[in-house]
Coordinates of C-alpha atoms in Angstrom, one line a residue:
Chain A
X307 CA 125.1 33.0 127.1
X308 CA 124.5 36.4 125.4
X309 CA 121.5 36.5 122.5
X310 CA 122.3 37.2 119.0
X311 CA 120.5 40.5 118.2
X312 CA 120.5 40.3 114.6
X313 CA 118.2 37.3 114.8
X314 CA 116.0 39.4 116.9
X315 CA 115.9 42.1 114.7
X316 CA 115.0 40.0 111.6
X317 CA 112.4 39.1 112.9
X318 CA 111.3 42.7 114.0
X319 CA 111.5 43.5 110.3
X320 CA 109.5 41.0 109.5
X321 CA 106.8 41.4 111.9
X322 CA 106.8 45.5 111.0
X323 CA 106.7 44.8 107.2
X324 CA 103.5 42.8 107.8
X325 CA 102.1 45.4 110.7
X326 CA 102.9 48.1 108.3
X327 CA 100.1 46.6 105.5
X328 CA 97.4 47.8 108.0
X329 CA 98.8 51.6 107.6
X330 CA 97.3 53.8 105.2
X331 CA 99.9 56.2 105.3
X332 CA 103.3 55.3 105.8
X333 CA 104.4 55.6 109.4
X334 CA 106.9 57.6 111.3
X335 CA 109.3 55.9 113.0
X336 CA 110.7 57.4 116.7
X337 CA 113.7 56.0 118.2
X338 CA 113.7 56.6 122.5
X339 CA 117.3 58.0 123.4
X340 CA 119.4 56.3 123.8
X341 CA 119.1 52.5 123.4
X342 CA 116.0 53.1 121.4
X343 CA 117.5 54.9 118.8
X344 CA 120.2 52.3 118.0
X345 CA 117.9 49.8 117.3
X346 CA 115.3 51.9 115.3
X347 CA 118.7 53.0 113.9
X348 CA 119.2 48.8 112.5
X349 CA 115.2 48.5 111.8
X350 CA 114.7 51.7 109.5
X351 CA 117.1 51.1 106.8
X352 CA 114.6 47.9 106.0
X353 CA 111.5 49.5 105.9
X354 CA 111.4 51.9 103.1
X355 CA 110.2 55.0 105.1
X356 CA 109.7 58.2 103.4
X357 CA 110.3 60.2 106.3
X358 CA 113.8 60.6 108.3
X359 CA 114.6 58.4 111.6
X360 CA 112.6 60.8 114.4
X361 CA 114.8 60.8 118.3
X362 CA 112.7 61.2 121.2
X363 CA 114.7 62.4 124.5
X364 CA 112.5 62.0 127.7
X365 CA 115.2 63.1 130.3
X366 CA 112.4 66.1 130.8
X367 CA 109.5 64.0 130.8
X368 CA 110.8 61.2 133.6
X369 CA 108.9 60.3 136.9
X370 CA 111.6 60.8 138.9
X371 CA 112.6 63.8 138.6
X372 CA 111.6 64.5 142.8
X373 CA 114.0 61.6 143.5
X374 CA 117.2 61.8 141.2
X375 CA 117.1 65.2 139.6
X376 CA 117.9 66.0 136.2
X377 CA 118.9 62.8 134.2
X378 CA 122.3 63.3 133.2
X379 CA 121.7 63.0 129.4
X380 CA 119.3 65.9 128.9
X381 CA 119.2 66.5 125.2
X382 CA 117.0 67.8 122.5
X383 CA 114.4 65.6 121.2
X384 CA 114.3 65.7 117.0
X385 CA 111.1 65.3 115.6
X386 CA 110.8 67.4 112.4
X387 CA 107.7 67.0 111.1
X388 CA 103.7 67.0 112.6
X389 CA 102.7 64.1 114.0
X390 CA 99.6 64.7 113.3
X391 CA 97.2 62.1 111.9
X392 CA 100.3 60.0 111.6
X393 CA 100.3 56.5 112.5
X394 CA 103.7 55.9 114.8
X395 CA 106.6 53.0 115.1
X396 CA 107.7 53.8 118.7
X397 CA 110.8 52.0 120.0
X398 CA 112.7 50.9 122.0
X399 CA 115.7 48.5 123.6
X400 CA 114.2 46.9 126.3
X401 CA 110.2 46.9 128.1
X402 CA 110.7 46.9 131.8
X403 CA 108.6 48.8 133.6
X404 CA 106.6 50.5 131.5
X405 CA 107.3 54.4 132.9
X406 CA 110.2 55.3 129.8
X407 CA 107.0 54.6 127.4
X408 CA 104.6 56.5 129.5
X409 CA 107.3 58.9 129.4
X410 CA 107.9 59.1 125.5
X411 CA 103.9 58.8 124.7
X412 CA 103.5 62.1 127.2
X413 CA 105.8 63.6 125.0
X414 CA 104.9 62.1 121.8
X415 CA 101.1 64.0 122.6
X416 CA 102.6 67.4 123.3
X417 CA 104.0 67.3 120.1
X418 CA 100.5 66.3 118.4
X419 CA 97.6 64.0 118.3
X420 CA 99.1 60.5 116.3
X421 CA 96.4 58.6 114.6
X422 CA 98.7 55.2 116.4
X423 CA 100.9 54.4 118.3
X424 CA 102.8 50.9 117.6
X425 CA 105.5 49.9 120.2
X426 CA 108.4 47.7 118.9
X427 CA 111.0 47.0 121.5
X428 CA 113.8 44.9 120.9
X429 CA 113.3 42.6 124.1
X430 CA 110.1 42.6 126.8
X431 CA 110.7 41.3 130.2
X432 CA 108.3 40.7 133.0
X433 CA 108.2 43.5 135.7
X434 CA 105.2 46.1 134.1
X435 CA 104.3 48.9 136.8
X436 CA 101.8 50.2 134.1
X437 CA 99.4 49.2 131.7
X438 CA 101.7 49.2 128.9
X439 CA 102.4 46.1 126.6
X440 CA 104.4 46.1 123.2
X441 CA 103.3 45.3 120.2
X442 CA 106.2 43.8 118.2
X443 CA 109.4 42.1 120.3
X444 CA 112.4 40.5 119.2
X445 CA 112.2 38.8 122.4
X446 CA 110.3 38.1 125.1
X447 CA 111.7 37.2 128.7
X448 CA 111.2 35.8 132.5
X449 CA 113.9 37.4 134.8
X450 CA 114.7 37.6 138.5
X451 CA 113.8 40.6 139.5
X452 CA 117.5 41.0 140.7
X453 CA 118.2 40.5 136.2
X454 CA 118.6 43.1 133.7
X455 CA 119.2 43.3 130.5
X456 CA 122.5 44.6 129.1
X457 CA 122.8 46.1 125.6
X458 CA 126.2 45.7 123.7
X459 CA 126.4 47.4 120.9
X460 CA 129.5 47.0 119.9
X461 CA 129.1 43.0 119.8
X462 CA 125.3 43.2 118.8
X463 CA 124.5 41.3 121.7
X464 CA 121.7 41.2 124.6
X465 CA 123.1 39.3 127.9
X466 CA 121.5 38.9 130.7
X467 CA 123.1 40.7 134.0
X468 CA 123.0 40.3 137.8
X469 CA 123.0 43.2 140.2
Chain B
X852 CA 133.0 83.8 145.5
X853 CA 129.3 82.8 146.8
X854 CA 129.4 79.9 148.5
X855 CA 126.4 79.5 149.7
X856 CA 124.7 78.7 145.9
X857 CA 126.4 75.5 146.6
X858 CA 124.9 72.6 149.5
X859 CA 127.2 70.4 151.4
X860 CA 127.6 67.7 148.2
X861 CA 128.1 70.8 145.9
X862 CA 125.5 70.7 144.4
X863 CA 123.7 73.9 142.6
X864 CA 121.1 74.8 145.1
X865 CA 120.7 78.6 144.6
X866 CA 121.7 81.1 141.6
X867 CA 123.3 84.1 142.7
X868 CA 126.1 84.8 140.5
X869 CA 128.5 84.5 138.2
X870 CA 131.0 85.0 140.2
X871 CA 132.6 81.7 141.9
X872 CA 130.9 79.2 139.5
X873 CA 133.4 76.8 137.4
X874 CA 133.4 76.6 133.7
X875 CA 131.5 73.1 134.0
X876 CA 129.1 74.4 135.6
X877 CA 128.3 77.0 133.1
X878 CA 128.6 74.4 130.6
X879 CA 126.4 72.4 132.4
X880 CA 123.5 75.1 132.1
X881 CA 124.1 75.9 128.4
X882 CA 124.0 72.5 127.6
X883 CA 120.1 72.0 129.2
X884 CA 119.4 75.4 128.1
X885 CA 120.0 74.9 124.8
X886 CA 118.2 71.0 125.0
X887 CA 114.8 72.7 126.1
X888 CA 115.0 74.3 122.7
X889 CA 113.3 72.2 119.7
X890 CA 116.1 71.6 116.9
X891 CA 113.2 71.2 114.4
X892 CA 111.4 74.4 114.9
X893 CA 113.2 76.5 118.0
X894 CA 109.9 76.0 119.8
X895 CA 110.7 75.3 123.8
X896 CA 108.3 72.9 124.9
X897 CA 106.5 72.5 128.0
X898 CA 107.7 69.8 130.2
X899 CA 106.4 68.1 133.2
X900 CA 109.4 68.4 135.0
X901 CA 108.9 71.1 137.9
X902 CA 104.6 69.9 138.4
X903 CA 103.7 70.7 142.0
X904 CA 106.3 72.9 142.7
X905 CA 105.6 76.4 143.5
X906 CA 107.6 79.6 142.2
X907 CA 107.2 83.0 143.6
X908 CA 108.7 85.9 141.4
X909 CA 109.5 87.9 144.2
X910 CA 110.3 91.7 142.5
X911 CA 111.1 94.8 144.9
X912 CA 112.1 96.8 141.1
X913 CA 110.1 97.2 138.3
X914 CA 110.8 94.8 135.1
X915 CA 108.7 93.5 132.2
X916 CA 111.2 91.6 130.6
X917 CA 113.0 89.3 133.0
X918 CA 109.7 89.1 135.2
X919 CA 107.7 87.9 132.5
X920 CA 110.2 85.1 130.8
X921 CA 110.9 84.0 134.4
X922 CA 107.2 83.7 134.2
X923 CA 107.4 82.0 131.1
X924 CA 110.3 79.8 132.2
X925 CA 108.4 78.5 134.8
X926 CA 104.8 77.7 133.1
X927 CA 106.7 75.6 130.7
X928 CA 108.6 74.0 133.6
X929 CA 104.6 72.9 135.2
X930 CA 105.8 75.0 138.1
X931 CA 102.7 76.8 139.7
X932 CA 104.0 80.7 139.4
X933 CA 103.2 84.0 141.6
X934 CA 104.2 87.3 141.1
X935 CA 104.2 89.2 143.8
X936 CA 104.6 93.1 143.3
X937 CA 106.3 94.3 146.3
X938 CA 106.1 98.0 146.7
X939 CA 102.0 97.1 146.5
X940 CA 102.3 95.0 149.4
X941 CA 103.3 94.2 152.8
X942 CA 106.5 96.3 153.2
X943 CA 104.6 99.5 152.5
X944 CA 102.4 97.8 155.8
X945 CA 105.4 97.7 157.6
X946 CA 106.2 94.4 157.7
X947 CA 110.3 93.5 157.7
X948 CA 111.8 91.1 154.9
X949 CA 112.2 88.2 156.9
X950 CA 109.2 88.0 158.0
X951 CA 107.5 88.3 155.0
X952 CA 110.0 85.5 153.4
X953 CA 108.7 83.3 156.3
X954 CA 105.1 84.2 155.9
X955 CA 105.4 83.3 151.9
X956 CA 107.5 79.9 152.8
X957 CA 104.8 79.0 155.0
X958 CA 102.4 79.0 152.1
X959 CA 105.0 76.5 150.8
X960 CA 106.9 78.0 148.0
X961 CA 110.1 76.3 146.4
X962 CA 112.0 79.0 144.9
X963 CA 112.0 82.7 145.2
X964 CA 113.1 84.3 141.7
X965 CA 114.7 88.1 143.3
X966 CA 114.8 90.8 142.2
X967 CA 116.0 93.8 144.5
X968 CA 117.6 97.6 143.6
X969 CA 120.4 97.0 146.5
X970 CA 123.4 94.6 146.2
X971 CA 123.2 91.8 148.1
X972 CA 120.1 91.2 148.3
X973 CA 119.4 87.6 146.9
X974 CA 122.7 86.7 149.0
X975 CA 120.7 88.0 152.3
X976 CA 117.7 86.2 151.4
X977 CA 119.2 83.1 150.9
X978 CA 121.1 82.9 154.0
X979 CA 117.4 83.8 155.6
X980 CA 115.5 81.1 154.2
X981 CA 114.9 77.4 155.3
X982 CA 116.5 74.0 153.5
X983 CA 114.5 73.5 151.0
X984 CA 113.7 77.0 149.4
X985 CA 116.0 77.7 146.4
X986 CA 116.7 81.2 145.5
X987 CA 117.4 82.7 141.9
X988 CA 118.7 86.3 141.4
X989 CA 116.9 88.3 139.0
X990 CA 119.4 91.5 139.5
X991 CA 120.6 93.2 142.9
X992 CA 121.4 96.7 142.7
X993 CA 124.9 97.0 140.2
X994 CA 126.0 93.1 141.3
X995 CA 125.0 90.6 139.2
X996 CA 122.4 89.4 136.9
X997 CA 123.4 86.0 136.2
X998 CA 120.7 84.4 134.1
X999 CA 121.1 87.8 132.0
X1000 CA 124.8 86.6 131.2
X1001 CA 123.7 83.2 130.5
X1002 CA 121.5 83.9 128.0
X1003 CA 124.0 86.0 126.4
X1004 CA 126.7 83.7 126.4
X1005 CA 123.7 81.1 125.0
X1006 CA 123.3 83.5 122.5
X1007 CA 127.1 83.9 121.4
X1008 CA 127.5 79.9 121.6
X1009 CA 124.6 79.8 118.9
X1010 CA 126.6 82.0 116.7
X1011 CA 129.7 81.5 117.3
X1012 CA 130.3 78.2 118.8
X1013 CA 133.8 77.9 120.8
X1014 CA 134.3 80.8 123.3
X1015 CA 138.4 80.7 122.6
X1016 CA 139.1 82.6 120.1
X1017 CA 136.3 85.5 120.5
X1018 CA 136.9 89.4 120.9
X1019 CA 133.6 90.5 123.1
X1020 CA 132.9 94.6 123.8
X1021 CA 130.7 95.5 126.1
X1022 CA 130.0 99.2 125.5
X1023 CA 128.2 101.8 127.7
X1024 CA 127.1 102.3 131.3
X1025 CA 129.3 99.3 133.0
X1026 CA 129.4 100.8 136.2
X1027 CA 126.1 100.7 136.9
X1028 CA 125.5 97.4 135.2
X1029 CA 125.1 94.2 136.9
X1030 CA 124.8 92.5 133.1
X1031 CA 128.0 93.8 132.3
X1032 CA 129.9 92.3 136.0
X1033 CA 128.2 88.8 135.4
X1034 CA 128.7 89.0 131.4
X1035 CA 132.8 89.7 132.1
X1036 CA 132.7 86.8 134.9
X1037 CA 130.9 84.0 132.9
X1038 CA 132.9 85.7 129.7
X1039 CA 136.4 85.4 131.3
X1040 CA 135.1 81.4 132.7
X1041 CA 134.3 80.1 129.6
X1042 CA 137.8 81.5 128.4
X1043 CA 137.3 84.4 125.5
X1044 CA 140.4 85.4 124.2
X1045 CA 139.5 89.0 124.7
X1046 CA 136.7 91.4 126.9
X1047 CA 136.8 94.9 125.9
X1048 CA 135.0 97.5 128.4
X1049 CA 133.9 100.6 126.4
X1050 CA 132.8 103.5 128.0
X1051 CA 133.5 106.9 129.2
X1052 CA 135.5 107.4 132.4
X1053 CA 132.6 108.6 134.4
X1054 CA 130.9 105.2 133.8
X1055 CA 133.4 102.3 134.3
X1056 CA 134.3 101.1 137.2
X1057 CA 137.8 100.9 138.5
X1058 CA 139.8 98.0 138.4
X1059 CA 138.6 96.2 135.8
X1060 CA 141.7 94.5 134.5
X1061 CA 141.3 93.2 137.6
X1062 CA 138.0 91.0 136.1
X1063 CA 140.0 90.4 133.0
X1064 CA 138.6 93.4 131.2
X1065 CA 140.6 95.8 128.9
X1066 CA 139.3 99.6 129.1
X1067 CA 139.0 101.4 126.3
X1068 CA 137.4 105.2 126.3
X1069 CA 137.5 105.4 122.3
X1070 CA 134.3 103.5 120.5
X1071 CA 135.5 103.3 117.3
X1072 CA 138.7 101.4 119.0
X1073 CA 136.9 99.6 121.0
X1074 CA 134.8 97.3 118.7
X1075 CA 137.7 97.3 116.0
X1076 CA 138.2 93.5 114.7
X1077 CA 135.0 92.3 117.4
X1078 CA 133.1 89.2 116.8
X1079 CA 130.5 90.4 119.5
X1080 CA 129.5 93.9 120.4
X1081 CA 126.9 94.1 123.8
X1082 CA 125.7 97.5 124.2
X1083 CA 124.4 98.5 128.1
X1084 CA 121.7 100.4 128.3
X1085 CA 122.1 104.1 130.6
X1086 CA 120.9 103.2 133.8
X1087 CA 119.5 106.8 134.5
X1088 CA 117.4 105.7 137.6
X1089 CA 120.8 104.5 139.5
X1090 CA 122.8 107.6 138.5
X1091 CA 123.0 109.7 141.8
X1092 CA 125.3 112.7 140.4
X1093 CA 126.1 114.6 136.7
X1094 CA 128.1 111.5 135.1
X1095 CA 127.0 112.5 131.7
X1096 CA 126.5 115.8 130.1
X1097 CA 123.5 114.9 128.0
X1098 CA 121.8 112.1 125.9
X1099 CA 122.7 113.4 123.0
X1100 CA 126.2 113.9 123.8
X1101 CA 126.2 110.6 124.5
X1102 CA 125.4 109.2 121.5
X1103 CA 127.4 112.0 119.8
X1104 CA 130.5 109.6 121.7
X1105 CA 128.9 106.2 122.2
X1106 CA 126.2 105.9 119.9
X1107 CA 126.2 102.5 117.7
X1108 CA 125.5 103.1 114.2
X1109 CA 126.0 101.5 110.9
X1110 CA 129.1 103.0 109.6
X1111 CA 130.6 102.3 113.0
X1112 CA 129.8 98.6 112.9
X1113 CA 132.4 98.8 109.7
X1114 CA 135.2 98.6 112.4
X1115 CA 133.9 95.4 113.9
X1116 CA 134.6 91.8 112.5
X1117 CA 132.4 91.6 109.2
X1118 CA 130.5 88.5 111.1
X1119 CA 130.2 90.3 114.5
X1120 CA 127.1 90.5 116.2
X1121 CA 125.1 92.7 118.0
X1122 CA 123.3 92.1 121.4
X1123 CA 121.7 94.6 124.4
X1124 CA 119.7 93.2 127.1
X1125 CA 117.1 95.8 126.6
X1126 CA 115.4 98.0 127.3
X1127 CA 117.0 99.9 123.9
X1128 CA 117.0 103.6 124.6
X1129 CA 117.1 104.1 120.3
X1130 CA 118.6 107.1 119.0
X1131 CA 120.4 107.0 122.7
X1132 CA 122.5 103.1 122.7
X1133 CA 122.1 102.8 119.2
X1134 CA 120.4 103.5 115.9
X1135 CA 117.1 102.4 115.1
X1136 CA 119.0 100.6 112.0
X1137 CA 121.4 98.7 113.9
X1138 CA 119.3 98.0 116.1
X1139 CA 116.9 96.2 113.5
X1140 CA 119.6 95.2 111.0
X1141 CA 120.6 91.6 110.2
X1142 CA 123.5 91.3 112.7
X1143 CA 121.3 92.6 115.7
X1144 CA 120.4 89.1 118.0
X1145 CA 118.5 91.3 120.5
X1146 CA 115.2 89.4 120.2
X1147 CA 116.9 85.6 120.0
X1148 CA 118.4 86.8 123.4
X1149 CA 115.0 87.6 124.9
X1150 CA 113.8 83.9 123.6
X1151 CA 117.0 82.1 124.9
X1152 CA 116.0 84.0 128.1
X1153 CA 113.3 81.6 128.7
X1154 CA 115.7 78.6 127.8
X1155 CA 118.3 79.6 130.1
X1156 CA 115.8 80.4 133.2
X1157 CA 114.0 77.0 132.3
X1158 CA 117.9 75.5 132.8
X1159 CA 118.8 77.7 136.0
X1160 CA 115.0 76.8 137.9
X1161 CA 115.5 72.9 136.9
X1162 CA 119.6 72.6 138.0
X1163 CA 118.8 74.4 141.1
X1164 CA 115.9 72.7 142.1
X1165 CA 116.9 69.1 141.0
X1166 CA 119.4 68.1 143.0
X1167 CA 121.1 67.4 139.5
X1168 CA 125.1 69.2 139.3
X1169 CA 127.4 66.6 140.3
X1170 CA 130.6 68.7 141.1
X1171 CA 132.5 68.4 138.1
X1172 CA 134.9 65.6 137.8
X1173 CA 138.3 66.8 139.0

C-alpha cells in the first residue's frame, strides 16, 4: 500500500513554517540531488523564501568512492549565494544511513560556515550508521533491513520495496 | 589505437591518448570536467574524492604550466602530490627507468602523471608498471598531449556548445606538436564539421587528411569563415635542421593579428596552449583582445586534469552502451 506524499508534505510545511519562527533571518533552502531536490522543489513554493531553491550534488563528496568509483550522476552543485551566517533547510527524500548527509554537510562547510543546519527529509527509516537524526519528517518508519523506500514521482507516492 | 588505457572490463585505467578513445568517452570526461566547475562563481572546489592516494608528477622535460595545474588538479582532488624533477635525480646516478618506476611504486604511489621528450614514453611506462598504478600522459615527444586537447575541446564546448557544425584551424608548428595530433583526434571524435591545418610546408606533417585534417599553406585562407582559431606555439627546442628562415619571417607569413582575425567568423575564438611567443604566434593585441580564451584554457586545465585523475583512478567508465 503506497503512502500519499502530499499528506506528508503538508505536514512538512507546517512543521517548517513554525521551525522557521526561531530564524532571525530567513533561511536558505538546499535540495540534495537528486530525490532531495524534488521534494525541496514541492516544499519551497510554500515558504515564502527570498532566496532561490539552492541544489547540492555530493557525487564528489561520497564514501565510496574506493569501492564503486565515480557515481554516475556527477554534476555541478548550484549554490549561488554565501552561506555564511545563514541559518540552512537541508533536505532530503529519504534518511537511511546517515552518510548522503554527512556527505552534503562536508560539502555544505567548504562552501562556508552556516549559522544552522535544519534537516527536513521527506521519510526517516531506521538503519543510522552515523550520528545523524532529522529534524522535521513527513514520515517516520520501521523496515526490514532487506526494505527500501521507493520514490515515484510521477504518482507522488512513497512504497515500500523488497530487494 | 592504445589499448592498453583500457583494463579487461574497459574500463579507463590509464590516459595516454587521444587516439583510440570513443566519442562517449570524451563526453564522459567533459561532462565531469565541466561539473567540478562551480556554476555560481566558476570556482573548482576541493573535493574529498582522491584522500589517501598518492600522485607523483613524474617530469623528464621542463614545464610550468601543465606541471603546476596537474599539481593543482590533484590538491583539489585530496590526492597527496610529488614532483619529482628528473634530470636532478637518479637517472643522472645512473639508475635505468624501470627501476626507478619500481623504486617510486614501492613507496606506494597511484598514478604517475608523464611527461617525457621521446614518443612513447608514457606507453612504455605503462606496460612497465604493476596493476594498480595508473598512468597519465603529460606530452611524449611530438605524440600526444591528451589532457591539453581536452581542455581545449572543454574550452570550445563553453563557447560554442555542439561540436557539429564548427570550422577549427590549428595554425603553426603542427609537426612538432603533440597538441595539435591529440586536438585533430579528439576534434575529428567529437565530429566538427571541419579541421583546418595551417602552416608552412616545412612544418606539417604528411598525411594529414589521413587524420581528417585539410592543409592549407595560405593564413589568411586558412581561418576564413572559422569559429575557432588554435595557434601552436614554434617548438624551437625539437627543431633538429633549418625548417624556418627566421622569426620574423615567420610572423611576416603566420603571424595572427587583428586585421587578420577580420577573415575569421565574427564570433570565432582564439586559443594557444601557451607558452605565447608574442610578436612571434601572434600580436600582443590579439593575444589580449576580447575573443582570446587563452587564460579560461589554462583554468579548464585544472578541471579537465581533476576529470582525467578521477576516471582513471575510479574504476568509474562503463564502456559505453552499444
Amino acid at each position: 500500500m503506497p503512502i500519499e506524499v502530499p499528506a506528508l508534505l503538508e505536514h512538512m510545511i507546517q512543521a517548517l513554517r513554525s521551525k522557521m519562527l526561531s530564524f532571525p533571518t530567513p533561511p536558505l533552502m538546499i535540495g540534495i540531488h537528486s530525490g532531495g531536490v524534488w521534494v525541496a522543489e514541492q516544499l519551497y513554493p510554500h515558504l515564502q523564501l527570498p532566496d532561490s531553491l539552492g541544489k547540492l550534488n555530493i557525487a564528489f563528496y561520497r564514501d565510496d568512492f574506493s569501492q564503486t568509483g565515480l557515481h554516475p550522476s556527477v554534476g555541478a552543485s548550484d549554490l549561488p549565494y554565501d552561506l555564511n551566517d545563514r541559518h540552512i533547510i537541508l533536505v532530503d527524500d529519504v534518511l537511511y544511513t546517515g552518510r548522503t548527509i554527512r556527505a552534503a554537510l562536508n560539502e555544505l562547510f567548504d562552501y562556508g560556515r552556516p549559522a544552522s543546519v535544519t534537516l527536513v527529509v521527506l521519510a526517516e527509516r531506521n538503519g543510522r550508521e552515523l550520528p545523524i537524526q532529522a529534524d522535521i519528517a513527513g514520515i517516520r518508519l520501521q523496515l526490514d533491513s532487506h526494505q527500501y523506500l521507493q520514490l515515484n514521482i510521477a504518482a507522488f507516492t512513497l512504497s515500500i520495496q523488497n530487494r | 589505437m592504445n589499448t592498453i588505457q583500457f583494463d579487461p572490463n574497459g574500463r579507463l585505467k590509464h590516459f595516454i591518448s587521444i587516439e583510440g578513445l570513443k566519442r562517449e568517452f570524451l563526453l564522459k570526461i567533459l561532462k565531469v570536467a565541466q561539473s567540478f566547475i562551480s556554476p555560481s562563481d566558476n570556482k573548482i572546489r576541493k573535493v574529498p574524492l582522491l584522500r589517501g592516494k598518492t600522485v607523483i608528477n613524474l617530469f623528464f622535460e621542463p614545464s610550468t604550466r601543465t606541471r603546476t595545474t596537474f599539481e593543482i588538479a590533484a590538491k583539489r582532488l585530496s590526492a597527496d602530490v610529488i614532483n619529482f624533477n628528473i634530470t636532478a635525480s637518479s637517472s643522472s646516478k645512473g639508475e635505468s627507468l624501470t627501476d626507478m618506476l619500481h623504486n617510486l611504486e614501492a613507496m606506494h604511489c597511484d598514478m604517475f602523471v608523464v611527461r617525457h621528450a621521446s614518443s612513447g614514453a608514457a606507453h612504455f611506462i605503462a606496460e612497465h608498471v604493476s596493476q594498480h598504478t595508473h598512468i597519465v600522459n603529460a606530452g611524449d615527444g611530438c605524440h600526444e598531449h591528451p589532457t591539453q586537447a581536452m581542455l581545449d575541446v572543454l574550452t570550445i564546448q563553453q563557447h560554442k556548445g555542439d561540436f557539429a557544425p564548427l570550422r577549427v584551424a590549428i595554425v603553426g608548428d603542427i609537426l612538432h606538436s603533440r597538441v595539435a595530433r591529440s586536438l585533430i583526434h579528439a576534434l575529428s571524435t567529437l565530429g566538427v564539421m571541419e579541421i583546418r591545418a595551417v602552416g608552412p610546408k616545412t612544418l606539417l606533417p604528411q598525411h594529414l587528411e589521413k587524420l581528417g585534417a585539410h592543409p592549407y599553406h595560405n593564413l589568411r585562407q586558412g581561418i576564413r569563415d572559422v569559429d575557432v582559431i588554435v595557434m601552436l606555439r614554434l617548438q624551437r627546442e625539437r627543431m633538429n635542421s633549418a625548417l624556418l628562415p627566421s622569426e620574423h619571417e615567420y610572423f611576416q607569413q603566420y603571424g595572427m593579428t587583428q586585421s587578420l582575425l577580420e577573415e575569421a567568423h565574427p564570433d570565432a575564438i582564439i586559443m594557444h596552449p601557451g607558452p605565447i611567443n608574442r610578436g612571434v604566434e601572434m600580436t600582443s593585441s590579439v593575444a589580449d583582445c576580447p575573443r582570446s580564451v587563452i587564460l579560461q584554457q589554462v583554468s579548464n586545465g585544472i578541471a579537465v586534469r581533476m576529470a582525467v585523475m578521477a576516471i582513471t583512478m575510479g574504476v568509474p567508465l562503463s564502456p559505453p552502451e552499444a
